[in-house]
XYZ file of C-alpha atoms in Angstrom:
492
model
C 0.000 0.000 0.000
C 1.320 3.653 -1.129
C 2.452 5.732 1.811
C 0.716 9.105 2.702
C 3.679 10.785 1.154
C 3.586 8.706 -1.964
C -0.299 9.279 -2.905
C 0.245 13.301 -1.958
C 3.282 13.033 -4.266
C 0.844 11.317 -7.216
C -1.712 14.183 -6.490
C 0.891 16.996 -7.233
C 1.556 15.060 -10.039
C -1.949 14.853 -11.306
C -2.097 18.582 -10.368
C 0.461 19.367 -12.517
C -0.687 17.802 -15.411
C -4.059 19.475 -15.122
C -1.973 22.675 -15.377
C -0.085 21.813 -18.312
C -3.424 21.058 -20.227
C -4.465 24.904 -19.904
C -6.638 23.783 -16.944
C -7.175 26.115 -13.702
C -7.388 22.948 -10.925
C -8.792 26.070 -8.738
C -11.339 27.906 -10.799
C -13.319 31.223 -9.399
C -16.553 30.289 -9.849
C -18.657 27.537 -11.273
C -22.271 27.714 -12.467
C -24.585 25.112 -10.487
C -28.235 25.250 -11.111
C -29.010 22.584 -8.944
C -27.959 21.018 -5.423
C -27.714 16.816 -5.234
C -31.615 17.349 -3.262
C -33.018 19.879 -6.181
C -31.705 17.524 -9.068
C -33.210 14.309 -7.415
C -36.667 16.232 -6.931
C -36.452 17.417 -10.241
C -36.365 14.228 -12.121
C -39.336 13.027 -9.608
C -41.295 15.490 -10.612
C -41.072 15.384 -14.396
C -40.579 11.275 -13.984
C -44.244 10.332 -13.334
C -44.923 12.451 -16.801
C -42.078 12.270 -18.849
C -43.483 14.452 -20.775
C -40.534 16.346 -22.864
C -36.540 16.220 -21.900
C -35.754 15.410 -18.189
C -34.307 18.070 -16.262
C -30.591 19.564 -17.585
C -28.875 20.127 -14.332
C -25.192 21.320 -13.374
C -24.248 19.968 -9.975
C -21.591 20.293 -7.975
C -19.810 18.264 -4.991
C -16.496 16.350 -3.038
C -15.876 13.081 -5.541
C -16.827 10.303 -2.784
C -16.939 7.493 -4.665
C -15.091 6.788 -8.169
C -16.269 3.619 -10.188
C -14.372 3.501 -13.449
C -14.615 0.934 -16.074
C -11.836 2.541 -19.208
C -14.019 4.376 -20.967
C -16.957 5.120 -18.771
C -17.400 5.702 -15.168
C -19.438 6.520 -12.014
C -18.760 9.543 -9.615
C -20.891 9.935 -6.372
C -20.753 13.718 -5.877
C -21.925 15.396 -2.025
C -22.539 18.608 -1.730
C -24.544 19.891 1.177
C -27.747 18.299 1.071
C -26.606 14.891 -0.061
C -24.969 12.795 -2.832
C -25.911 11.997 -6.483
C -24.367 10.064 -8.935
C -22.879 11.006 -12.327
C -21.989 8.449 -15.310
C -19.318 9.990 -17.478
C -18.687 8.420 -20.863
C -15.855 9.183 -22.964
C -17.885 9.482 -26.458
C -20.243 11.346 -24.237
C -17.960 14.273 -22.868
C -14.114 16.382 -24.504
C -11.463 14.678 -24.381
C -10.025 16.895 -22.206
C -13.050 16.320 -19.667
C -12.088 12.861 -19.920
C -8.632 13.477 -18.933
C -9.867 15.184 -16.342
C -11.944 12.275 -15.062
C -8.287 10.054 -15.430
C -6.648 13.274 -13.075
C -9.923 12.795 -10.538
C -8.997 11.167 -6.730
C -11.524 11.047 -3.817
C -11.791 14.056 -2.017
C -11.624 16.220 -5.378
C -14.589 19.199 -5.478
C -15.931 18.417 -9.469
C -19.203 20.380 -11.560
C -21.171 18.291 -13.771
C -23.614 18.938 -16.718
C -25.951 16.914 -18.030
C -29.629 15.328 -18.434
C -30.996 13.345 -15.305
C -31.683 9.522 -16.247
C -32.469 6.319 -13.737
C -30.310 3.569 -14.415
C -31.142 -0.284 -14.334
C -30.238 -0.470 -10.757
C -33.165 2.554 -10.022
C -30.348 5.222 -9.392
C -31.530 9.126 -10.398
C -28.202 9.770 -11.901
C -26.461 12.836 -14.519
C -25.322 11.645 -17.727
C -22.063 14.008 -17.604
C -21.917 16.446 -21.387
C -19.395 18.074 -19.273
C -16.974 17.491 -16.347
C -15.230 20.314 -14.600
C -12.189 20.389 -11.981
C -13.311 22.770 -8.923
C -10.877 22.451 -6.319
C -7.729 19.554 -6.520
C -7.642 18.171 -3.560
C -4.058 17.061 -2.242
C -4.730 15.198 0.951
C -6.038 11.467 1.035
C -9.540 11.522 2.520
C -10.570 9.493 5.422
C -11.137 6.056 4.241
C -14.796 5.682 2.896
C -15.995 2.232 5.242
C -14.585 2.988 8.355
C -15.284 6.832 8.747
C -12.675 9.069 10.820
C -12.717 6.782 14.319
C -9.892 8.596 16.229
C -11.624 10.532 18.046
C -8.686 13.367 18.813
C -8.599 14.247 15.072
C -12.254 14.577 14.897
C -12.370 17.367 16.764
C -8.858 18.576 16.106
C -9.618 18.064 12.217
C -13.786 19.003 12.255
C -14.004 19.369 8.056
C -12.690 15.175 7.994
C -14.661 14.325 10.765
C -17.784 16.034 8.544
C -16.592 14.460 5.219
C -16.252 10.958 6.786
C -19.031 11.046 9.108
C -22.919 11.109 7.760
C -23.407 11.162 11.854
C -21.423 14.291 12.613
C -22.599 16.090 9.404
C -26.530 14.959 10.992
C -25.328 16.012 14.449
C -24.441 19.226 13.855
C -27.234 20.121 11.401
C -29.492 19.288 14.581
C -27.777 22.021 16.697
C -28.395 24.233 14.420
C -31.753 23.213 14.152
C -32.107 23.804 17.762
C -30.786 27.413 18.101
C -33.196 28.486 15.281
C -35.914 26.931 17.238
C -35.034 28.659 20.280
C -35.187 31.507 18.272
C -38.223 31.230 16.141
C -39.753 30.383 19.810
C -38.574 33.246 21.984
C -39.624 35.917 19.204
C -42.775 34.430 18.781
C -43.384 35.209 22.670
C -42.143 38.841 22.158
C -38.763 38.384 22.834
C -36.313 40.752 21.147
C -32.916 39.406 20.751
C -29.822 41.589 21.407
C -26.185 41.888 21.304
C -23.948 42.846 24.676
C -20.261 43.276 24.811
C -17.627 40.504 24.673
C -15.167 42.508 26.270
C -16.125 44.001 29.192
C -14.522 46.149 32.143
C -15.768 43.296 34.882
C -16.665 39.964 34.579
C -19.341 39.737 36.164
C -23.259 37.987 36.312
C -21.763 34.189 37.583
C -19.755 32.708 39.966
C -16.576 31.955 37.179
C -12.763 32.991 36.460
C -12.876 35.089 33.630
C -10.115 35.226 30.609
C -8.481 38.204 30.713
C -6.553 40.318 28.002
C -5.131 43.765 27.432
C -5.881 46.562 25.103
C -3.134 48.315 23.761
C -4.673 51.467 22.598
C -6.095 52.064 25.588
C -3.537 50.353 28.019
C -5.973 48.748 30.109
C -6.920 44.716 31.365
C -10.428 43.765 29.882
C -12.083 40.679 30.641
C -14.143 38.288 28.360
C -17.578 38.122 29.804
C -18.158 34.923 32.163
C -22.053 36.287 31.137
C -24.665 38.558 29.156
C -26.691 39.069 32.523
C -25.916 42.168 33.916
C -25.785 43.902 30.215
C -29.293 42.735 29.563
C -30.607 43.975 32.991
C -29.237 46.999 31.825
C -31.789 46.615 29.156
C -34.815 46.151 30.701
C -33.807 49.255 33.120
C -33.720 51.150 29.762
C -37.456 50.125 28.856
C -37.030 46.440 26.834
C -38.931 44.198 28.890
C -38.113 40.957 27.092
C -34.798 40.899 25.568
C -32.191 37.617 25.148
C -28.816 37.001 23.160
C -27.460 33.541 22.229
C -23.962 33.812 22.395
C -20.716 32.443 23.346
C -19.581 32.913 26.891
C -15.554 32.321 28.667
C -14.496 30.933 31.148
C -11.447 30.069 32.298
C -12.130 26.828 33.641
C -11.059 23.048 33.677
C -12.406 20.616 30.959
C -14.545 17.962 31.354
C -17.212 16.063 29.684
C -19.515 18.962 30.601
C -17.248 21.727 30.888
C -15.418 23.794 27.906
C -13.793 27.210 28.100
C -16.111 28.641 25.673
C -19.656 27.617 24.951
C -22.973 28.729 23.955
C -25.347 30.383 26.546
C -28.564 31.973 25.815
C -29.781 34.380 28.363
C -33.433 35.967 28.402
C -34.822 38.524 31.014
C -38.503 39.636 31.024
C -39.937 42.307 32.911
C -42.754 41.767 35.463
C -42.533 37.966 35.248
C -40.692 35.931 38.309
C -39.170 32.625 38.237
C -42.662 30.221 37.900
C -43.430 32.152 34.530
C -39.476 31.321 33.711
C -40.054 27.878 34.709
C -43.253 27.616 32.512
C -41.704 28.944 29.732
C -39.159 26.907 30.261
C -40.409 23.523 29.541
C -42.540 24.867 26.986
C -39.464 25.983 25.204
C -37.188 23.050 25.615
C -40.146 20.619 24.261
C -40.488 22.775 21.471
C -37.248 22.960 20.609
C -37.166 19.143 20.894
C -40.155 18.751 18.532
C -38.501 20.812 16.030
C -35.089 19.021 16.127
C -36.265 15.241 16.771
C -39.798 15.059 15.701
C -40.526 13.997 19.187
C -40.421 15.442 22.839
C -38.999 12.335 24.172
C -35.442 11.666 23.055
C -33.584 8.539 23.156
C -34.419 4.769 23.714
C -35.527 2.092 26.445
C -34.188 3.325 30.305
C -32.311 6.001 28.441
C -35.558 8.162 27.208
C -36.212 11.458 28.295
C -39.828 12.897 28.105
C -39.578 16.796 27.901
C -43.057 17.104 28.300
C -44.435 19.738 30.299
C -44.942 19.819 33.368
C -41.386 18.978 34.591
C -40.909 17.969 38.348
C -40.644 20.629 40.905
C -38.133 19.656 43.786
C -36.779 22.008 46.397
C -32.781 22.075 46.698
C -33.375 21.316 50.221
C -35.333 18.080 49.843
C -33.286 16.960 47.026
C -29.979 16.924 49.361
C -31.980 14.884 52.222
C -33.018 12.733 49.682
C -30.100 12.066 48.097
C -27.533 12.307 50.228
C -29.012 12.427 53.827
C -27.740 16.205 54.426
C -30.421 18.959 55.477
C -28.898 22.507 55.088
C -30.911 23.734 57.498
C -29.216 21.439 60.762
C -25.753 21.609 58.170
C -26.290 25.275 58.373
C -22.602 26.096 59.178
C -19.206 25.823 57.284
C -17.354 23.591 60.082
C -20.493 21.509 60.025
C -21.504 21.025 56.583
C -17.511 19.737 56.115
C -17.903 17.149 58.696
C -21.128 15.791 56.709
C -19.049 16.162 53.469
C -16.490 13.725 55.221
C -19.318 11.533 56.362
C -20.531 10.971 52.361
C -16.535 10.085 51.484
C -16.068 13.464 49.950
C -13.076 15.825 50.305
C -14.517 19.450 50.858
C -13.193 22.088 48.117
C -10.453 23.828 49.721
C -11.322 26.974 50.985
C -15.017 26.950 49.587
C -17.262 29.053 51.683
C -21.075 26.949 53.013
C -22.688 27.922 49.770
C -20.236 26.731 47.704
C -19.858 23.109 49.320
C -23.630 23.284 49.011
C -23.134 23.221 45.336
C -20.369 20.515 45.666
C -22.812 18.270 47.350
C -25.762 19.114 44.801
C -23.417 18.442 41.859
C -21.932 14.918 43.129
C -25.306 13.273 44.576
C -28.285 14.916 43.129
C -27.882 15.988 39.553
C -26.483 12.503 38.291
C -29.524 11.062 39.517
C -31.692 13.360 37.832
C -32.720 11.347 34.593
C -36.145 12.971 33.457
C -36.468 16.639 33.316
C -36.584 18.101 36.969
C -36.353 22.033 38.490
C -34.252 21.977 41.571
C -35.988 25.053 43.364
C -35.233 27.758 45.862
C -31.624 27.912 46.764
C -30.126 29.203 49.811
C -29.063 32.871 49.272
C -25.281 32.370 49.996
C -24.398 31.087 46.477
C -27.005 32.813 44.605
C -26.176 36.733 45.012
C -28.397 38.421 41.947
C -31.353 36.474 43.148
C -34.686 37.645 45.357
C -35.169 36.286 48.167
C -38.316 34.728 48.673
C -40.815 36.685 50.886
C -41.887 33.815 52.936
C -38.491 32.857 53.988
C -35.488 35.043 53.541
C -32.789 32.133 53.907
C -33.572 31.138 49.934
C -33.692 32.369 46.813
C -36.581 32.635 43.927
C -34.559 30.301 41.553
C -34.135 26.900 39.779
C -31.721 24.930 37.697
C -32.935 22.226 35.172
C -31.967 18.909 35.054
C -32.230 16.176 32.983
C -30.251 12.518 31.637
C -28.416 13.321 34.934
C -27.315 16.968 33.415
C -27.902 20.329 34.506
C -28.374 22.694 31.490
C -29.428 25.737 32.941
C -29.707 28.265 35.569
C -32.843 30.905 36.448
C -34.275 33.250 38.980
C -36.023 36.139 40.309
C -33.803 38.971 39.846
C -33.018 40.909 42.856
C -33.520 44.543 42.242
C -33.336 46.139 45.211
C -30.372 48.265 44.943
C -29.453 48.510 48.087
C -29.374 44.899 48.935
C -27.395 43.776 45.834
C -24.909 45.830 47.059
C -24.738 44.295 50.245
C -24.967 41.108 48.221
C -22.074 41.664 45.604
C -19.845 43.408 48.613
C -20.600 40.125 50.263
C -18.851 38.422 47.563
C -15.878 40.782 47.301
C -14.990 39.447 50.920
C -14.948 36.035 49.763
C -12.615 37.204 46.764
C -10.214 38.447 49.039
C -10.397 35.374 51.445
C -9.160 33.281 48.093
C -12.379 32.368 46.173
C -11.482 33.731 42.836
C -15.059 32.628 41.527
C -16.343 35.043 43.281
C -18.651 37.682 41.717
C -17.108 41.177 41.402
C -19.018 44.356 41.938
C -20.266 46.341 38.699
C -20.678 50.010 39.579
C -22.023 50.765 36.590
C -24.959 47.519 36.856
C -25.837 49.193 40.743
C -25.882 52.569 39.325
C -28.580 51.186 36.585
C -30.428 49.091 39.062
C -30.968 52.533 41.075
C -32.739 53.731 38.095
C -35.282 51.007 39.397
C -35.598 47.503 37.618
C -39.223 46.040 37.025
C -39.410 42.434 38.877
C -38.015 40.539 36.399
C -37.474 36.929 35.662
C -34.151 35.615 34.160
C -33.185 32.293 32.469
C -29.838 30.966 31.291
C -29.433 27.561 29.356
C -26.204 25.918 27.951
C -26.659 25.279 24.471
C -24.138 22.744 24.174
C -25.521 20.687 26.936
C -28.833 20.528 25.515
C -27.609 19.334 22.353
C -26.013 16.548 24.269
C -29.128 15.732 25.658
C -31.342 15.941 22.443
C -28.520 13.748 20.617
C -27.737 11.411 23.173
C -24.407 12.421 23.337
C -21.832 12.421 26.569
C -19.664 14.560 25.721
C -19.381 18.293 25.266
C -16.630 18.466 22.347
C -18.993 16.206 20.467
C -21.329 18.658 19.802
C -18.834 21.788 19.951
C -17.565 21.805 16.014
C -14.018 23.202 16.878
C -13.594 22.489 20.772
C -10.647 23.701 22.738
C -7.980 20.681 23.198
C -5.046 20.190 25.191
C -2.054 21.371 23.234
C -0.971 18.205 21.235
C 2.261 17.926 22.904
């Protein structure tokens, strides 16, 4: 069998020859009237009639299968709504489209032009009158049967991963799906959708170590934002009482099979709505988006299926830890305390992490795994959730929720506090823990309290991961799967 170096040296050869024909192996532009979908519909429709000459088509696509038999053969061509095949015949085409065809490897881009026919074996196929070099390509594809399997080049190397893989081409196509459904579903509720800065002078709106980087011109740090919140609440201060953006957020966090440095957030706030409306439109929302993307609003198979059919349980955070792992905040309602129960369930307390933090710890290691169908963990104590209101009837928790699902958390909501006043307390509450070492710690935002004493309608606010709920719509376990370009270790 060749080596790689040996079939990239026969390319360049091939390449060269094309050349000294007169032949661009890069042209400009190329004419294509049809996709590989349009062409195939187009012959169905004049098929059941035949009335007149089938469909003339030019199509266009990556060579993925080459069939040739001396002085005919079959291409498969893919462009991006599928393949079709083309039969080229030398008494049928140039010569030098011919000698093209001889020059042709897998993994060449190549235009064809001809009249649609079905062959004996039912195929809709082009009869080639023409065959046109689009781009050379000088790199072996992956091989055809067994797809792109190391899984380190498929997401180092996305465009072979997408050429190989029908599966990743389908996956990814689904995410994209989804965002448009989020979209299509938050406008149609009055939603306007926005853009905030990705460079902002504080990091602030979530518990998260930002990136930071330096501007030259102006000879100052700037962080990227760990969050759109505080910008939006900005918004509905100004007068837009629904608003949302879908964009990427930074963090500069480990990696895990839920955890990348960047990934896709969307963020609404409405005005004069609190965290049951969020929670309604919540479910409403994901099963829609689900419906769009699957078909269905239960996803997967056998044990595995998740039903995001409204109405989703309701579970307090409190319950959920007695249930799950035996500890009740409110007799754990100390730092020394909570520790020795951490102990007690074989886990190592985060170093340093203040009560609400190991809170989260415990919620993360023996609730949300367990949570297979969609579930709101509710009302949070207030320690670990400083933009949220407190609830009226008991001033220990918070108005808010985070959704779970296929043992996943996707998302995080609440009642926004706007009491001035008290989310200065709040954030200043934070800035202690900062300086006792928790560098997740929220920083203050002058600027946000400044708006917020313009005076903030009660407002409710949601946050979902994008990527996550992609993994849980596709079944997948792993957050670089549905990331196209996902951040890596550095290869060496």
């Amino acid at each position: 069998m060749p080596s790689e170096g040996e079939l990239h040296q026969e390319r360049l050869t091939k390449l060269a020859r094309l050349r000294q024909r007169g032949i661009d192996p890069y042209p400009p532009r190329y004419q294509r009237s049809h996709s590989a979908l349009d062409a195939a519909e187009a012959f169905l429709k004049w098929e059941p009639v035949s009335e007149g000459e089938p469909a003339r088509v030019s199509v266009a696509g990556r060579v993925t299968a080459l069939r040739n038999m001396g002085k005919a053969a079959f291409l498969d061509l893919r462009d991006g709504s599928g393949r079709i095949q083309v039969y080229v015949r030398r008494d049928k085409v140039s010569e030098s489209d011919f000698e093209t065809l001889k020059d042709s490897d897998l993994g060449d881009i190549l235009g064809s032009s001809g009249s649609l026919f079905r062959t004996k074996s039912g195929e809709i196929t082009v009869e080639a009158e023409s065959l046109t070099m689009l781009a050379k390509a000088l790199q072996t594809p992956p091989e055809k049967w067994h797809g792109l399997s190391d899984t380190e080049q498929r997401y180092r190397q996305r465009y072979r991963d997408l050429m190989a893989n029908e599966e990743s081409r389908e996956l990814f196509l689904m995410r994209s799906k989804a965002v448009s459904a989020m979209r299509r579903f938050l406008d149609g509720r009055g939603f306007i959708e926005v853009e905030t800065p990705i460079l902002t002078d504080q990091a602030g709106g979530a518990a998260a170590r930002p990136f930071v980087t330096h501007h030259n011109t102006l000879d100052r740090d700037l962080y990227m934002r760990i969050a759109t919140e505080l910008y939006l609440k900005r918004l509905v201060v100004g007068g837009f009482d629904k608003v949302y953006e879908i964009g990427r957020i930074f963090r500069n966090e480990g990696l895990s099979w839920k955890h990348s440095p960047e990934y896709t957030m969307l963020e609404s706030y409405e005005a004069y709505a609190d965290y049951n409306d969020v929670m309604a439109m919540t479910e409403e929302m994901v099963a829609f988006i689900a419906v769009e993307t699957t078909g269905s609003a239960k996803v997967g198979e056998g044990d595995e299926a998740i039903d995001f059919t409204p109405p989703w349980r309701r579970l307090s955070l409190r319950q959920a830890l007695i249930d799950h792992s035996g500890i009740d905040i409110e007799v754990s309602s100390d730092l020394e305390s909570l520790q020795t129960k951490l102990r007690e369930l074989g886990m190592e307390p985060e170093r340093g992490a203040s009560w609400g933090k190991l809170v989260d710890q415990v919620l993360k290691a023996q609730v949300e795994p367990k949570l297979m169908q969609p579930t709101f963990i509710v009302d949070y104590p207030v320690e670990h959730s400083p933009l949220a209101k407190r609830k009226p009837e008991d001033g220990r928790y918070v108005e808010r929720f985070e959704p779970s699902a296929g043992g996943l958390k996707f998302g995080n909501a609440y009642t926004e506090l706007n009491d001035p006043l008290e989310q200065r307390q709040r954030l200043e509450a934070q800035l202690r823990l900062r300086d006792a070492g928790d560098d997740e710690a929220e920083l203050v935002d002058e600027d946000f309290l400044v708006a917020l004493e313009h005076g903030m309608p009660p407002t409710g606010g949601l946050g979902i991961g994008m990527d996550r709920l992609v993994m849980l719509l596709s079944g997948r376990r792993s957050i670089r799967e549905v990331i196209l370009f996902p951040t890596l270790r550095d290869r060496r």
